[in-house]
JSON list of C-alpha atoms in Angstrom, two decimals:
[
{"chain": "A", "resi": 1, "resn": "UNK", "atom": "CA", "xyz": [-0.89, -81.77, -13.29]},
{"chain": "A", "resi": 2, "resn": "UNK", "atom": "CA", "xyz": [2.57, -81.74, -14.80]},
{"chain": "A", "resi": 3, "resn": "UNK", "atom": "CA", "xyz": [4.58, -84.00, -11.90]},
{"chain": "A", "resi": 4, "resn": "UNK", "atom": "CA", "xyz": [7.20, -86.08, -13.34]},
{"chain": "A", "resi": 5, "resn": "UNK", "atom": "CA", "xyz": [4.99, -88.70, -12.83]},
{"chain": "A", "resi": 6, "resn": "UNK", "atom": "CA", "xyz": [2.41, -87.45, -15.03]},
{"chain": "A", "resi": 7, "resn": "UNK", "atom": "CA", "xyz": [4.28, -86.57, -17.82]},
{"chain": "A", "resi": 8, "resn": "UNK", "atom": "CA", "xyz": [5.53, -90.11, -18.14]},
{"chain": "A", "resi": 9, "resn": "UNK", "atom": "CA", "xyz": [2.39, -91.00, -17.70]},
{"chain": "A", "resi": 10, "resn": "UNK", "atom": "CA", "xyz": [1.04, -89.03, -20.98]},
{"chain": "A", "resi": 11, "resn": "UNK", "atom": "CA", "xyz": [3.72, -90.16, -22.80]},
{"chain": "A", "resi": 12, "resn": "UNK", "atom": "CA", "xyz": [3.61, -93.63, -22.33]},
{"chain": "A", "resi": 13, "resn": "UNK", "atom": "CA", "xyz": [-0.67, -93.12, -23.23]},
{"chain": "A", "resi": 14, "resn": "UNK", "atom": "CA", "xyz": [-0.42, -91.16, -26.07]},
{"chain": "A", "resi": 15, "resn": "UNK", "atom": "CA", "xyz": [2.65, -91.46, -27.73]},
{"chain": "A", "resi": 16, "resn": "UNK", "atom": "CA", "xyz": [1.56, -93.83, -30.54]},
{"chain": "A", "resi": 17, "resn": "UNK", "atom": "CA", "xyz": [-1.10, -91.38, -30.85]},
{"chain": "A", "resi": 18, "resn": "UNK", "atom": "CA", "xyz": [0.75, -88.65, -32.28]},
{"chain": "A", "resi": 19, "resn": "UNK", "atom": "CA", "xyz": [1.56, -87.50, -35.85]},
{"chain": "A", "resi": 20, "resn": "UNK", "atom": "CA", "xyz": [5.33, -87.39, -35.89]},
{"chain": "A", "resi": 21, "resn": "UNK", "atom": "CA", "xyz": [5.22, -84.68, -38.74]},
{"chain": "A", "resi": 22, "resn": "UNK", "atom": "CA", "xyz": [3.44, -82.62, -35.93]},
{"chain": "A", "resi": 23, "resn": "UNK", "atom": "CA", "xyz": [6.51, -83.76, -32.97]},
{"chain": "A", "resi": 24, "resn": "UNK", "atom": "CA", "xyz": [9.47, -82.98, -35.91]},
{"chain": "A", "resi": 25, "resn": "UNK", "atom": "CA", "xyz": [8.06, -79.39, -36.23]},
{"chain": "A", "resi": 26, "resn": "UNK", "atom": "CA", "xyz": [7.12, -78.79, -32.00]},
{"chain": "A", "resi": 27, "resn": "UNK", "atom": "CA", "xyz": [10.57, -80.47, -31.92]},
{"chain": "A", "resi": 28, "resn": "UNK", "atom": "CA", "xyz": [13.04, -78.06, -34.33]},
{"chain": "A", "resi": 29, "resn": "UNK", "atom": "CA", "xyz": [11.32, -74.42, -33.62]},
{"chain": "A", "resi": 30, "resn": "UNK", "atom": "CA", "xyz": [13.85, -72.30, -32.21]},
{"chain": "A", "resi": 31, "resn": "UNK", "atom": "CA", "xyz": [11.83, -69.59, -29.75]},
{"chain": "A", "resi": 32, "resn": "UNK", "atom": "CA", "xyz": [8.61, -69.07, -28.13]},
{"chain": "A", "resi": 33, "resn": "UNK", "atom": "CA", "xyz": [7.20, -72.42, -25.92]},
{"chain": "A", "resi": 34, "resn": "UNK", "atom": "CA", "xyz": [10.41, -75.05, -25.71]},
{"chain": "A", "resi": 35, "resn": "UNK", "atom": "CA", "xyz": [9.96, -78.21, -27.57]},
{"chain": "A", "resi": 36, "resn": "UNK", "atom": "CA", "xyz": [8.72, -80.24, -24.09]},
{"chain": "A", "resi": 37, "resn": "UNK", "atom": "CA", "xyz": [6.02, -77.80, -23.63]},
{"chain": "A", "resi": 38, "resn": "UNK", "atom": "CA", "xyz": [4.81, -77.57, -26.66]},
{"chain": "A", "resi": 39, "resn": "UNK", "atom": "CA", "xyz": [4.15, -81.64, -27.05]},
{"chain": "A", "resi": 40, "resn": "UNK", "atom": "CA", "xyz": [2.94, -81.53, -23.25]},
{"chain": "A", "resi": 41, "resn": "UNK", "atom": "CA", "xyz": [0.10, -79.40, -24.58]},
{"chain": "A", "resi": 42, "resn": "UNK", "atom": "CA", "xyz": [-0.38, -81.78, -27.27]},
{"chain": "A", "resi": 43, "resn": "UNK", "atom": "CA", "xyz": [-0.43, -84.75, -25.17]},
{"chain": "A", "resi": 44, "resn": "UNK", "atom": "CA", "xyz": [-2.77, -83.09, -22.43]},
{"chain": "A", "resi": 45, "resn": "UNK", "atom": "CA", "xyz": [-5.08, -82.20, -25.43]},
{"chain": "A", "resi": 46, "resn": "UNK", "atom": "CA", "xyz": [-4.76, -85.80, -26.55]},
{"chain": "A", "resi": 47, "resn": "UNK", "atom": "CA", "xyz": [-5.70, -87.19, -23.23]},
{"chain": "A", "resi": 48, "resn": "UNK", "atom": "CA", "xyz": [-8.37, -84.67, -21.92]},
{"chain": "A", "resi": 49, "resn": "UNK", "atom": "CA", "xyz": [-10.35, -83.70, -25.42]},
{"chain": "A", "resi": 50, "resn": "UNK", "atom": "CA", "xyz": [-10.60, -80.25, -23.94]},
{"chain": "A", "resi": 51, "resn": "UNK", "atom": "CA", "xyz": [-13.93, -79.22, -25.56]},
{"chain": "A", "resi": 52, "resn": "UNK", "atom": "CA", "xyz": [-13.01, -75.20, -25.65]},
{"chain": "A", "resi": 53, "resn": "UNK", "atom": "CA", "xyz": [-9.55, -73.93, -25.96]},
{"chain": "A", "resi": 54, "resn": "UNK", "atom": "CA", "xyz": [-8.80, -69.96, -25.14]},
{"chain": "A", "resi": 55, "resn": "UNK", "atom": "CA", "xyz": [-5.07, -68.40, -26.10]},
{"chain": "A", "resi": 56, "resn": "UNK", "atom": "CA", "xyz": [-3.66, -64.93, -25.27]},
{"chain": "A", "resi": 57, "resn": "UNK", "atom": "CA", "xyz": [-0.58, -63.93, -26.80]},
{"chain": "A", "resi": 58, "resn": "UNK", "atom": "CA", "xyz": [0.55, -66.48, -29.71]},
{"chain": "A", "resi": 59, "resn": "UNK", "atom": "CA", "xyz": [3.10, -64.01, -30.61]},
{"chain": "A", "resi": 60, "resn": "UNK", "atom": "CA", "xyz": [4.60, -65.82, -33.57]},
{"chain": "A", "resi": 61, "resn": "UNK", "atom": "CA", "xyz": [2.51, -68.42, -32.96]},
{"chain": "A", "resi": 62, "resn": "UNK", "atom": "CA", "xyz": [4.66, -71.13, -31.81]},
{"chain": "A", "resi": 63, "resn": "UNK", "atom": "CA", "xyz": [2.15, -72.55, -28.93]},
{"chain": "A", "resi": 64, "resn": "UNK", "atom": "CA", "xyz": [-0.57, -71.63, -31.55]},
{"chain": "A", "resi": 65, "resn": "UNK", "atom": "CA", "xyz": [1.18, -74.63, -33.92]},
{"chain": "A", "resi": 66, "resn": "UNK", "atom": "CA", "xyz": [1.58, -77.17, -30.95]},
{"chain": "A", "resi": 67, "resn": "UNK", "atom": "CA", "xyz": [-2.32, -76.67, -29.82]},
{"chain": "A", "resi": 68, "resn": "UNK", "atom": "CA", "xyz": [-4.05, -76.52, -33.24]},
{"chain": "A", "resi": 69, "resn": "UNK", "atom": "CA", "xyz": [-1.71, -79.58, -34.25]},
{"chain": "A", "resi": 70, "resn": "UNK", "atom": "CA", "xyz": [-3.34, -81.99, -31.43]},
{"chain": "A", "resi": 71, "resn": "UNK", "atom": "CA", "xyz": [-7.04, -80.24, -32.18]},
{"chain": "A", "resi": 72, "resn": "UNK", "atom": "CA", "xyz": [-6.55, -81.54, -35.43]},
{"chain": "A", "resi": 73, "resn": "UNK", "atom": "CA", "xyz": [-5.39, -84.89, -34.53]},
{"chain": "A", "resi": 74, "resn": "UNK", "atom": "CA", "xyz": [-8.29, -84.77, -32.63]},
{"chain": "A", "resi": 75, "resn": "UNK", "atom": "CA", "xyz": [-10.72, -83.32, -35.61]},
{"chain": "A", "resi": 76, "resn": "UNK", "atom": "CA", "xyz": [-11.74, -81.36, -33.39]},
{"chain": "A", "resi": 77, "resn": "UNK", "atom": "CA", "xyz": [-12.27, -77.85, -35.78]},
{"chain": "A", "resi": 78, "resn": "UNK", "atom": "CA", "xyz": [-13.13, -74.37, -34.40]},
{"chain": "A", "resi": 79, "resn": "UNK", "atom": "CA", "xyz": [-12.64, -75.22, -30.39]},
{"chain": "A", "resi": 80, "resn": "UNK", "atom": "CA", "xyz": [-9.60, -73.40, -30.08]},
{"chain": "A", "resi": 81, "resn": "UNK", "atom": "CA", "xyz": [-9.40, -69.25, -30.29]},
{"chain": "A", "resi": 82, "resn": "UNK", "atom": "CA", "xyz": [-6.21, -67.17, -29.56]},
{"chain": "A", "resi": 83, "resn": "UNK", "atom": "CA", "xyz": [-6.17, -63.40, -29.19]},
{"chain": "A", "resi": 84, "resn": "UNK", "atom": "CA", "xyz": [-3.75, -61.06, -30.21]},
{"chain": "A", "resi": 85, "resn": "UNK", "atom": "CA", "xyz": [-3.31, -57.34, -29.85]},
{"chain": "A", "resi": 86, "resn": "UNK", "atom": "CA", "xyz": [-0.64, -56.50, -32.40]},
{"chain": "A", "resi": 87, "resn": "UNK", "atom": "CA", "xyz": [-1.44, -56.51, -35.64]},
{"chain": "A", "resi": 88, "resn": "UNK", "atom": "CA", "xyz": [2.08, -57.84, -36.60]},
{"chain": "A", "resi": 89, "resn": "UNK", "atom": "CA", "xyz": [1.83, -60.92, -34.36]},
{"chain": "A", "resi": 90, "resn": "UNK", "atom": "CA", "xyz": [-1.69, -61.35, -35.50]},
{"chain": "A", "resi": 91, "resn": "UNK", "atom": "CA", "xyz": [-0.43, -62.01, -39.32]},
{"chain": "A", "resi": 92, "resn": "UNK", "atom": "CA", "xyz": [2.22, -64.44, -38.01]},
{"chain": "A", "resi": 93, "resn": "UNK", "atom": "CA", "xyz": [0.37, -66.47, -36.21]},
{"chain": "A", "resi": 94, "resn": "UNK", "atom": "CA", "xyz": [-2.36, -66.53, -39.24]},
{"chain": "A", "resi": 95, "resn": "UNK", "atom": "CA", "xyz": [0.89, -67.23, -41.66]},
{"chain": "A", "resi": 96, "resn": "UNK", "atom": "CA", "xyz": [2.06, -70.45, -39.28]},
{"chain": "A", "resi": 97, "resn": "UNK", "atom": "CA", "xyz": [-1.01, -71.43, -39.40]},
{"chain": "A", "resi": 98, "resn": "UNK", "atom": "CA", "xyz": [-2.03, -71.31, -42.95]},
{"chain": "A", "resi": 99, "resn": "UNK", "atom": "CA", "xyz": [1.37, -72.55, -43.97]},
{"chain": "A", "resi": 100, "resn": "UNK", "atom": "CA", "xyz": [0.19, -75.80, -41.92]},
{"chain": "A", "resi": 101, "resn": "UNK", "atom": "CA", "xyz": [-3.11, -76.31, -43.16]},
{"chain": "A", "resi": 102, "resn": "UNK", "atom": "CA", "xyz": [-4.36, -75.51, -39.59]},
{"chain": "A", "resi": 103, "resn": "UNK", "atom": "CA", "xyz": [-6.28, -72.22, -39.52]},
{"chain": "A", "resi": 104, "resn": "UNK", "atom": "CA", "xyz": [-9.97, -74.53, -39.51]},
{"chain": "A", "resi": 105, "resn": "UNK", "atom": "CA", "xyz": [-8.04, -75.81, -36.24]},
{"chain": "A", "resi": 106, "resn": "UNK", "atom": "CA", "xyz": [-7.34, -72.26, -34.62]},
{"chain": "A", "resi": 107, "resn": "UNK", "atom": "CA", "xyz": [-9.11, -69.10, -34.81]},
{"chain": "A", "resi": 108, "resn": "UNK", "atom": "CA", "xyz": [-7.22, -66.25, -34.81]},
{"chain": "A", "resi": 109, "resn": "UNK", "atom": "CA", "xyz": [-8.82, -62.85, -33.33]},
{"chain": "A", "resi": 110, "resn": "UNK", "atom": "CA", "xyz": [-7.02, -59.60, -33.48]},
{"chain": "A", "resi": 111, "resn": "UNK", "atom": "CA", "xyz": [-7.78, -57.19, -30.57]},
{"chain": "A", "resi": 112, "resn": "UNK", "atom": "CA", "xyz": [-7.38, -56.57, -26.73]},
{"chain": "A", "resi": 113, "resn": "UNK", "atom": "CA", "xyz": [-7.94, -60.40, -24.98]},
{"chain": "A", "resi": 114, "resn": "UNK", "atom": "CA", "xyz": [-9.97, -58.06, -21.93]},
{"chain": "A", "resi": 115, "resn": "UNK", "atom": "CA", "xyz": [-13.07, -57.43, -24.87]},
{"chain": "A", "resi": 116, "resn": "UNK", "atom": "CA", "xyz": [-12.52, -59.86, -27.12]},
{"chain": "A", "resi": 117, "resn": "UNK", "atom": "CA", "xyz": [-12.42, -63.21, -25.56]},
{"chain": "A", "resi": 118, "resn": "UNK", "atom": "CA", "xyz": [-15.61, -62.49, -23.33]},
{"chain": "A", "resi": 119, "resn": "UNK", "atom": "CA", "xyz": [-17.61, -61.93, -26.24]},
{"chain": "A", "resi": 120, "resn": "UNK", "atom": "CA", "xyz": [-16.38, -64.72, -28.13]},
{"chain": "A", "resi": 121, "resn": "UNK", "atom": "CA", "xyz": [-16.88, -67.08, -24.75]},
{"chain": "A", "resi": 122, "resn": "UNK", "atom": "CA", "xyz": [-20.81, -65.36, -25.11]},
{"chain": "A", "resi": 123, "resn": "UNK", "atom": "CA", "xyz": [-21.18, -65.87, -29.06]},
{"chain": "A", "resi": 124, "resn": "UNK", "atom": "CA", "xyz": [-19.72, -69.44, -29.25]},
{"chain": "A", "resi": 125, "resn": "UNK", "atom": "CA", "xyz": [-21.56, -70.82, -25.93]},
{"chain": "A", "resi": 126, "resn": "UNK", "atom": "CA", "xyz": [-17.82, -71.54, -25.27]},
{"chain": "A", "resi": 127, "resn": "UNK", "atom": "CA", "xyz": [-17.24, -74.03, -22.41]},
{"chain": "A", "resi": 128, "resn": "UNK", "atom": "CA", "xyz": [-13.50, -73.02, -22.00]},
{"chain": "A", "resi": 129, "resn": "UNK", "atom": "CA", "xyz": [-11.39, -75.86, -19.98]},
{"chain": "A", "resi": 130, "resn": "UNK", "atom": "CA", "xyz": [-7.93, -74.95, -21.10]},
{"chain": "A", "resi": 131, "resn": "UNK", "atom": "CA", "xyz": [-5.91, -71.44, -21.38]},
{"chain": "A", "resi": 132, "resn": "UNK", "atom": "CA", "xyz": [-2.74, -70.73, -22.10]},
{"chain": "A", "resi": 133, "resn": "UNK", "atom": "CA", "xyz": [-1.09, -67.56, -20.87]},
{"chain": "A", "resi": 134, "resn": "UNK", "atom": "CA", "xyz": [1.69, -65.84, -22.77]},
{"chain": "A", "resi": 135, "resn": "UNK", "atom": "CA", "xyz": [0.67, -62.35, -22.61]},
{"chain": "A", "resi": 136, "resn": "UNK", "atom": "CA", "xyz": [1.59, -58.70, -20.64]},
{"chain": "A", "resi": 137, "resn": "UNK", "atom": "CA", "xyz": [3.63, -59.88, -17.41]},
{"chain": "A", "resi": 138, "resn": "UNK", "atom": "CA", "xyz": [2.78, -57.00, -15.72]},
{"chain": "A", "resi": 139, "resn": "UNK", "atom": "CA", "xyz": [0.72, -57.18, -12.54]},
{"chain": "A", "resi": 140, "resn": "UNK", "atom": "CA", "xyz": [-2.00, -54.93, -13.42]},
{"chain": "A", "resi": 141, "resn": "UNK", "atom": "CA", "xyz": [-2.91, -57.15, -16.79]},
{"chain": "A", "resi": 142, "resn": "UNK", "atom": "CA", "xyz": [-2.73, -60.24, -14.88]},
{"chain": "A", "resi": 143, "resn": "UNK", "atom": "CA", "xyz": [-5.06, -59.11, -12.46]},
{"chain": "A", "resi": 144, "resn": "UNK", "atom": "CA", "xyz": [-7.69, -57.61, -15.01]},
{"chain": "A", "resi": 145, "resn": "UNK", "atom": "CA", "xyz": [-7.43, -61.06, -16.34]},
{"chain": "A", "resi": 146, "resn": "UNK", "atom": "CA", "xyz": [-7.86, -63.06, -13.28]},
{"chain": "A", "resi": 147, "resn": "UNK", "atom": "CA", "xyz": [-10.72, -60.66, -12.43]},
{"chain": "A", "resi": 148, "resn": "UNK", "atom": "CA", "xyz": [-12.32, -60.52, -15.70]},
{"chain": "A", "resi": 149, "resn": "UNK", "atom": "CA", "xyz": [-11.52, -63.66, -17.69]},
{"chain": "A", "resi": 150, "resn": "UNK", "atom": "CA", "xyz": [-11.13, -66.58, -15.23]},
{"chain": "A", "resi": 151, "resn": "UNK", "atom": "CA", "xyz": [-15.26, -66.88, -13.76]},
{"chain": "A", "resi": 152, "resn": "UNK", "atom": "CA", "xyz": [-15.97, -67.44, -17.32]},
{"chain": "A", "resi": 153, "resn": "UNK", "atom": "CA", "xyz": [-14.03, -70.25, -17.76]},
{"chain": "A", "resi": 154, "resn": "UNK", "atom": "CA", "xyz": [-15.05, -73.97, -16.63]},
{"chain": "A", "resi": 155, "resn": "UNK", "atom": "CA", "xyz": [-14.50, -75.05, -13.42]},
{"chain": "A", "resi": 156, "resn": "UNK", "atom": "CA", "xyz": [-11.30, -76.83, -13.26]},
{"chain": "A", "resi": 157, "resn": "UNK", "atom": "CA", "xyz": [-9.93, -75.56, -16.68]},
{"chain": "A", "resi": 158, "resn": "UNK", "atom": "CA", "xyz": [-6.36, -75.84, -16.98]},
{"chain": "A", "resi": 159, "resn": "UNK", "atom": "CA", "xyz": [-4.67, -72.75, -16.78]},
{"chain": "A", "resi": 160, "resn": "UNK", "atom": "CA", "xyz": [-1.06, -72.71, -17.91]},
{"chain": "A", "resi": 161, "resn": "UNK", "atom": "CA", "xyz": [1.23, -69.40, -18.00]},
{"chain": "A", "resi": 162, "resn": "UNK", "atom": "CA", "xyz": [4.05, -69.14, -19.75]},
{"chain": "A", "resi": 163, "resn": "UNK", "atom": "CA", "xyz": [7.35, -67.28, -18.33]},
{"chain": "A", "resi": 164, "resn": "UNK", "atom": "CA", "xyz": [7.47, -68.21, -15.01]},
{"chain": "A", "resi": 165, "resn": "UNK", "atom": "CA", "xyz": [10.41, -70.05, -13.90]},
{"chain": "A", "resi": 166, "resn": "UNK", "atom": "CA", "xyz": [11.06, -71.93, -10.82]},
{"chain": "A", "resi": 167, "resn": "UNK", "atom": "CA", "xyz": [13.59, -71.29, -8.16]},
{"chain": "A", "resi": 168, "resn": "UNK", "atom": "CA", "xyz": [14.95, -73.38, -5.37]},
{"chain": "A", "resi": 169, "resn": "UNK", "atom": "CA", "xyz": [14.65, -72.31, -1.66]},
{"chain": "A", "resi": 170, "resn": "UNK", "atom": "CA", "xyz": [17.88, -73.38, -0.30]},
{"chain": "A", "resi": 171, "resn": "UNK", "atom": "CA", "xyz": [16.73, -73.50, 3.59]},
{"chain": "A", "resi": 172, "resn": "UNK", "atom": "CA", "xyz": [13.21, -75.10, 3.13]},
{"chain": "A", "resi": 173, "resn": "UNK", "atom": "CA", "xyz": [14.10, -77.60, 0.12]},
{"chain": "A", "resi": 174, "resn": "UNK", "atom": "CA", "xyz": [10.91, -76.38, -1.32]},
{"chain": "A", "resi": 175, "resn": "UNK", "atom": "CA", "xyz": [10.05, -74.75, -4.92]},
{"chain": "A", "resi": 176, "resn": "UNK", "atom": "CA", "xyz": [9.11, -71.20, -5.25]},
{"chain": "A", "resi": 177, "resn": "UNK", "atom": "CA", "xyz": [8.22, -69.12, -8.63]},
{"chain": "A", "resi": 178, "resn": "UNK", "atom": "CA", "xyz": [8.40, -65.89, -10.23]},
{"chain": "A", "resi": 179, "resn": "UNK", "atom": "CA", "xyz": [7.77, -64.53, -13.84]},
{"chain": "A", "resi": 180, "resn": "UNK", "atom": "CA", "xyz": [9.89, -62.95, -16.36]},
{"chain": "A", "resi": 181, "resn": "UNK", "atom": "CA", "xyz": [10.42, -58.85, -15.36]},
{"chain": "A", "resi": 182, "resn": "UNK", "atom": "CA", "xyz": [10.47, -57.81, -18.70]},
{"chain": "A", "resi": 183, "resn": "UNK", "atom": "CA", "xyz": [14.07, -56.64, -18.01]},
{"chain": "A", "resi": 184, "resn": "UNK", "atom": "CA", "xyz": [12.43, -54.88, -14.71]},
{"chain": "A", "resi": 185, "resn": "UNK", "atom": "CA", "xyz": [10.09, -52.93, -16.14]},
{"chain": "A", "resi": 186, "resn": "UNK", "atom": "CA", "xyz": [7.03, -55.09, -14.36]},
{"chain": "A", "resi": 187, "resn": "UNK", "atom": "CA", "xyz": [8.44, -54.76, -10.89]},
{"chain": "A", "resi": 188, "resn": "UNK", "atom": "CA", "xyz": [6.59, -57.74, -9.26]},
{"chain": "A", "resi": 189, "resn": "UNK", "atom": "CA", "xyz": [4.85, -58.60, -12.00]},
{"chain": "A", "resi": 190, "resn": "UNK", "atom": "CA", "xyz": [2.31, -61.25, -12.70]},
{"chain": "A", "resi": 191, "resn": "UNK", "atom": "CA", "xyz": [3.54, -63.48, -10.52]},
{"chain": "A", "resi": 192, "resn": "UNK", "atom": "CA", "xyz": [2.25, -61.34, -7.67]},
{"chain": "A", "resi": 193, "resn": "UNK", "atom": "CA", "xyz": [-1.39, -61.27, -8.79]},
{"chain": "A", "resi": 194, "resn": "UNK", "atom": "CA", "xyz": [-1.00, -65.34, -9.69]},
{"chain": "A", "resi": 195, "resn": "UNK", "atom": "CA", "xyz": [0.52, -65.70, -6.12]},
{"chain": "A", "resi": 196, "resn": "UNK", "atom": "CA", "xyz": [-2.33, -63.87, -4.33]},
{"chain": "A", "resi": 197, "resn": "UNK", "atom": "CA", "xyz": [-4.75, -65.55, -6.60]},
{"chain": "A", "resi": 198, "resn": "UNK", "atom": "CA", "xyz": [-3.17, -69.48, -5.41]},
{"chain": "A", "resi": 199, "resn": "UNK", "atom": "CA", "xyz": [-2.84, -68.49, -2.31]},
{"chain": "A", "resi": 200, "resn": "UNK", "atom": "CA", "xyz": [-6.20, -66.94, -1.55]},
{"chain": "A", "resi": 201, "resn": "UNK", "atom": "CA", "xyz": [-8.31, -69.99, -3.45]},
{"chain": "A", "resi": 202, "resn": "UNK", "atom": "CA", "xyz": [-5.77, -73.08, -1.86]},
{"chain": "A", "resi": 203, "resn": "UNK", "atom": "CA", "xyz": [-5.00, -74.13, -5.64]},
{"chain": "A", "resi": 204, "resn": "UNK", "atom": "CA", "xyz": [-2.00, -76.75, -5.64]},
{"chain": "A", "resi": 205, "resn": "UNK", "atom": "CA", "xyz": [0.10, -75.88, -8.86]},
{"chain": "A", "resi": 206, "resn": "UNK", "atom": "CA", "xyz": [2.80, -77.03, -10.70]},
{"chain": "A", "resi": 207, "resn": "UNK", "atom": "CA", "xyz": [5.76, -74.95, -11.96]},
{"chain": "A", "resi": 208, "resn": "UNK", "atom": "CA", "xyz": [7.00, -76.88, -15.31]},
{"chain": "A", "resi": 209, "resn": "UNK", "atom": "CA", "xyz": [10.72, -75.49, -14.67]},
{"chain": "A", "resi": 210, "resn": "UNK", "atom": "CA", "xyz": [10.92, -77.04, -11.08]},
{"chain": "A", "resi": 211, "resn": "UNK", "atom": "CA", "xyz": [10.40, -80.45, -12.69]},
{"chain": "A", "resi": 212, "resn": "UNK", "atom": "CA", "xyz": [12.72, -80.91, -15.66]},
{"chain": "A", "resi": 213, "resn": "UNK", "atom": "CA", "xyz": [15.35, -78.18, -14.18]},
{"chain": "A", "resi": 214, "resn": "UNK", "atom": "CA", "xyz": [16.96, -75.28, -16.12]},
{"chain": "A", "resi": 215, "resn": "UNK", "atom": "CA", "xyz": [18.44, -72.01, -16.12]},
{"chain": "A", "resi": 216, "resn": "UNK", "atom": "CA", "xyz": [15.92, -69.02, -16.33]},
{"chain": "A", "resi": 217, "resn": "UNK", "atom": "CA", "xyz": [15.60, -65.80, -14.58]},
{"chain": "A", "resi": 218, "resn": "UNK", "atom": "CA", "xyz": [18.14, -66.38, -11.62]},
{"chain": "A", "resi": 219, "resn": "UNK", "atom": "CA", "xyz": [16.86, -70.02, -11.32]},
{"chain": "A", "resi": 220, "resn": "UNK", "atom": "CA", "xyz": [19.13, -72.34, -11.58]},
{"chain": "A", "resi": 221, "resn": "UNK", "atom": "CA", "xyz": [18.41, -76.23, -11.06]},
{"chain": "A", "resi": 222, "resn": "UNK", "atom": "CA", "xyz": [19.90, -79.13, -12.49]},
{"chain": "A", "resi": 223, "resn": "UNK", "atom": "CA", "xyz": [19.10, -80.93, -15.37]},
{"chain": "A", "resi": 224, "resn": "UNK", "atom": "CA", "xyz": [16.36, -83.29, -14.44]},
{"chain": "A", "resi": 225, "resn": "UNK", "atom": "CA", "xyz": [18.19, -85.97, -16.84]},
{"chain": "A", "resi": 226, "resn": "UNK", "atom": "CA", "xyz": [16.32, -89.02, -15.32]},
{"chain": "A", "resi": 227, "resn": "UNK", "atom": "CA", "xyz": [12.84, -87.41, -16.26]},
{"chain": "A", "resi": 228, "resn": "UNK", "atom": "CA", "xyz": [14.89, -86.60, -19.95]},
{"chain": "A", "resi": 229, "resn": "UNK", "atom": "CA", "xyz": [15.85, -90.48, -20.47]},
{"chain": "A", "resi": 230, "resn": "UNK", "atom": "CA", "xyz": [12.60, -91.69, -19.83]},
{"chain": "A", "resi": 231, "resn": "UNK", "atom": "CA", "xyz": [10.93, -89.56, -22.41]},
{"chain": "A", "resi": 232, "resn": "UNK", "atom": "CA", "xyz": [13.73, -90.53, -24.40]},
{"chain": "A", "resi": 233, "resn": "UNK", "atom": "CA", "xyz": [12.83, -94.31, -24.19]},
{"chain": "A", "resi": 234, "resn": "UNK", "atom": "CA", "xyz": [9.51, -93.57, -24.98]},
{"chain": "A", "resi": 235, "resn": "UNK", "atom": "CA", "xyz": [9.72, -91.17, -27.68]},
{"chain": "A", "resi": 236, "resn": "UNK", "atom": "CA", "xyz": [13.08, -91.82, -29.22]},
{"chain": "A", "resi": 237, "resn": "UNK", "atom": "CA", "xyz": [13.30, -88.04, -28.98]},
{"chain": "A", "resi": 238, "resn": "UNK", "atom": "CA", "xyz": [15.86, -86.27, -26.66]},
{"chain": "A", "resi": 239, "resn": "UNK", "atom": "CA", "xyz": [14.30, -83.04, -25.83]},
{"chain": "A", "resi": 240, "resn": "UNK", "atom": "CA", "xyz": [17.74, -81.64, -23.86]},
{"chain": "A", "resi": 241, "resn": "UNK", "atom": "CA", "xyz": [18.65, -81.72, -27.96]},
{"chain": "A", "resi": 242, "resn": "UNK", "atom": "CA", "xyz": [15.97, -79.49, -29.16]},
{"chain": "A", "resi": 243, "resn": "UNK", "atom": "CA", "xyz": [16.20, -75.82, -30.70]},
{"chain": "A", "resi": 244, "resn": "UNK", "atom": "CA", "xyz": [14.56, -74.55, -27.75]},
{"chain": "A", "resi": 245, "resn": "UNK", "atom": "CA", "xyz": [16.48, -74.82, -24.49]},
{"chain": "A", "resi": 246, "resn": "UNK", "atom": "CA", "xyz": [15.49, -77.25, -22.13]},
{"chain": "A", "resi": 247, "resn": "UNK", "atom": "CA", "xyz": [13.72, -74.71, -19.49]},
{"chain": "A", "resi": 248, "resn": "UNK", "atom": "CA", "xyz": [10.11, -74.78, -19.59]},
{"chain": "A", "resi": 249, "resn": "UNK", "atom": "CA", "xyz": [8.96, -72.02, -18.34]},
{"chain": "A", "resi": 250, "resn": "UNK", "atom": "CA", "xyz": [5.04, -72.72, -17.31]},
{"chain": "A", "resi": 251, "resn": "UNK", "atom": "CA", "xyz": [2.80, -72.62, -14.56]},
{"chain": "A", "resi": 252, "resn": "UNK", "atom": "CA", "xyz": [-0.05, -75.05, -14.49]},
{"chain": "A", "resi": 253, "resn": "UNK", "atom": "CA", "xyz": [-3.17, -75.28, -12.07]},
{"chain": "A", "resi": 254, "resn": "UNK", "atom": "CA", "xyz": [-6.56, -75.75, -12.49]},
{"chain": "A", "resi": 255, "resn": "UNK", "atom": "CA", "xyz": [-9.27, -73.31, -11.48]}
]
């Protein structure tokens, strides 16, 4: 999925197609997803041209901007919907999209994703093949979206779960992952439900953090300077120096 080789291939294959105005805004954004995560989503959409994209929850709209910008580049209107339960974040996301002339490329739906997503999929006849999740990181909610929403998505849909960090197992050399624990409020949390799903269904996965390196939630991996240098040579952008830290925190796997 997002191995070092795949990341470099995406940059090599599609960098000449990007809109640098979009990339500059992603690069300069501070907060939410990291700049590299935003650009990788952008490049992945260019590469695969998803028929339908679902996101929950956009918070202040950083990820929504990156996804909707790629949709605009592909001239793919009304194929992306983002769901946010909190009115203030709904309004913030709408403002970001409106200020960047992106409302035609993202439908912002206020309400509970567990109820609203199935209605949206049925009404649109949507074939969801990309889903970005940055929502309640508790175990119960994660199990609910696994049980209620995953079966509605297209087989082979790419699932991206934000705020999961890689942590090195020193004895085995392998990489494990864990979620943000929200200050301890969600002990075990989202990671527990996701881990069970991956194991039960024998899914391969990539923790982007384990590929790029960085510090987050107790994980402390060396920065993969070789990867960042290769990206710099292709793009002219040094993502280690973006306003968001070089610490992508997303787990990727396909249904």
